[in-house]
Amino acid sequence: QVHLVESGGGVVQPGRSLRLSCAASGFTFSPYAMHWVRQAPGKGLEWVAMISFDGINKYYVDSVKGRFTISRDNSKSTVFLQMNSLRLEDTAVYYCAKNHGSGNYHYYGVDVWGQGTTVTVSS
Amino acid sequence: DIQMTQSPSSVSASVGDRVTITCRASEDIKTWLTWFQQKPGKAPNLLIYGAGTLHVGVPSRFRGSGSGTDFTLTISSLQPEDFASYFCQQASSFPHTFGQGTRVEI
């Protein structure tokens, strides 16, 4: 059974950093791109970033470009989100999600989500 | 960026009702549209991808249709477990933007 488990969330002051991890199991990790999606309290979903199956291509929403970095370790079936210069508006539940299609096929979006990890940016 | 406009933002319905949610893209996304269901405090679940393909295990009362810029999610006969929020997402180009969501309430 496909399983994604996020970790690394917590309470952090504005301007500080946090690194999220997402451990995957139940499927062969390396052929699939991976995504991060966030949801601010009481708000809708916001796609944050995607990393290709081989780690070469990375895409970000404008609001996090230059501050967040997505990466992966295929040997450990894990995807990461390094978040620097955190802002109050980055407060959210962060979900990692598996790309539906394998390889670079992103047109079907995501199919499996983790349970999320909460990031609170507060002074 | 492609803007996704979802409507209505909320709908009140009863068990057995037919519910229709629409999603409009700001430009042509062909059929690269996905629908998710989310219940409070839980991660979203995939319902439909490719605008009209039901994900495995999703009941047949859910139906997705549309192409280009206009899309529809229809629940043919609302069941108690369907009271939730629903989101559309385009996967045509990055960033993969979401609609604002529709809350289906009793």
Coordinates of C-alpha atoms in Angstrom, one line a residue, chain A residues 35 37 39 44-47 50 59 61-62 95 100 105-111 113-114, chain B residues 1 32 34 36 38 42-44 46 49-50 55 87 89 91-96 98 100:
Chain A
H35 CA 5.0 17.4 -5.1
V37 CA 1.1 21.2 -1.5
Q39 CA -3.1 24.5 3.1
G44 CA -7.8 26.1 0.2
L45 CA -5.0 24.1 -1.3
E46 CA -1.9 25.7 -2.8
W47 CA 0.5 23.8 -4.9
M50 CA 7.4 19.6 -7.8
Y59 CA 9.2 23.8 -10.3
V61 CA 5.0 28.6 -7.1
D62 CA 6.2 32.2 -7.3
Y95 CA 1.4 17.8 2.3
H100 CA 0.1 10.1 -10.7
Y105 CA 4.3 12.9 -17.2
H106 CA 2.7 15.5 -14.9
Y107 CA -0.6 16.0 -16.7
Y108 CA -2.6 13.8 -14.3
G109 CA -1.4 15.7 -11.3
V110 CA -1.1 13.7 -8.0
D111 CA -2.8 10.6 -6.8
W113 CA -1.1 12.3 -0.4
G114 CA 0.6 12.1 3.0
Chain B
D1 CA -0.2 31.4 -14.1
W32 CA -5.6 18.2 -17.6
T34 CA -8.2 16.7 -11.5
F36 CA -10.2 16.0 -5.1
Q38 CA -11.3 16.6 1.3
K42 CA -7.8 15.0 6.5
A43 CA -5.6 15.0 3.4
P44 CA -7.4 15.3 0.0
L46 CA -8.2 11.8 -5.6
Y49 CA -8.2 12.8 -13.2
G50 CA -7.9 13.7 -16.9
H55 CA -9.9 7.0 -9.9
F87 CA -11.2 21.1 -5.2
Q89 CA -6.7 21.4 -9.9
A91 CA -2.1 20.0 -14.3
S92 CA -1.5 21.5 -17.7
S93 CA 1.3 23.9 -16.7
F94 CA 3.3 25.0 -13.7
P95 CA 2.3 26.1 -11.1
H96 CA -0.5 23.5 -10.8
F98 CA -6.2 24.8 -7.5
Q100 CA -10.9 27.9 -4.3

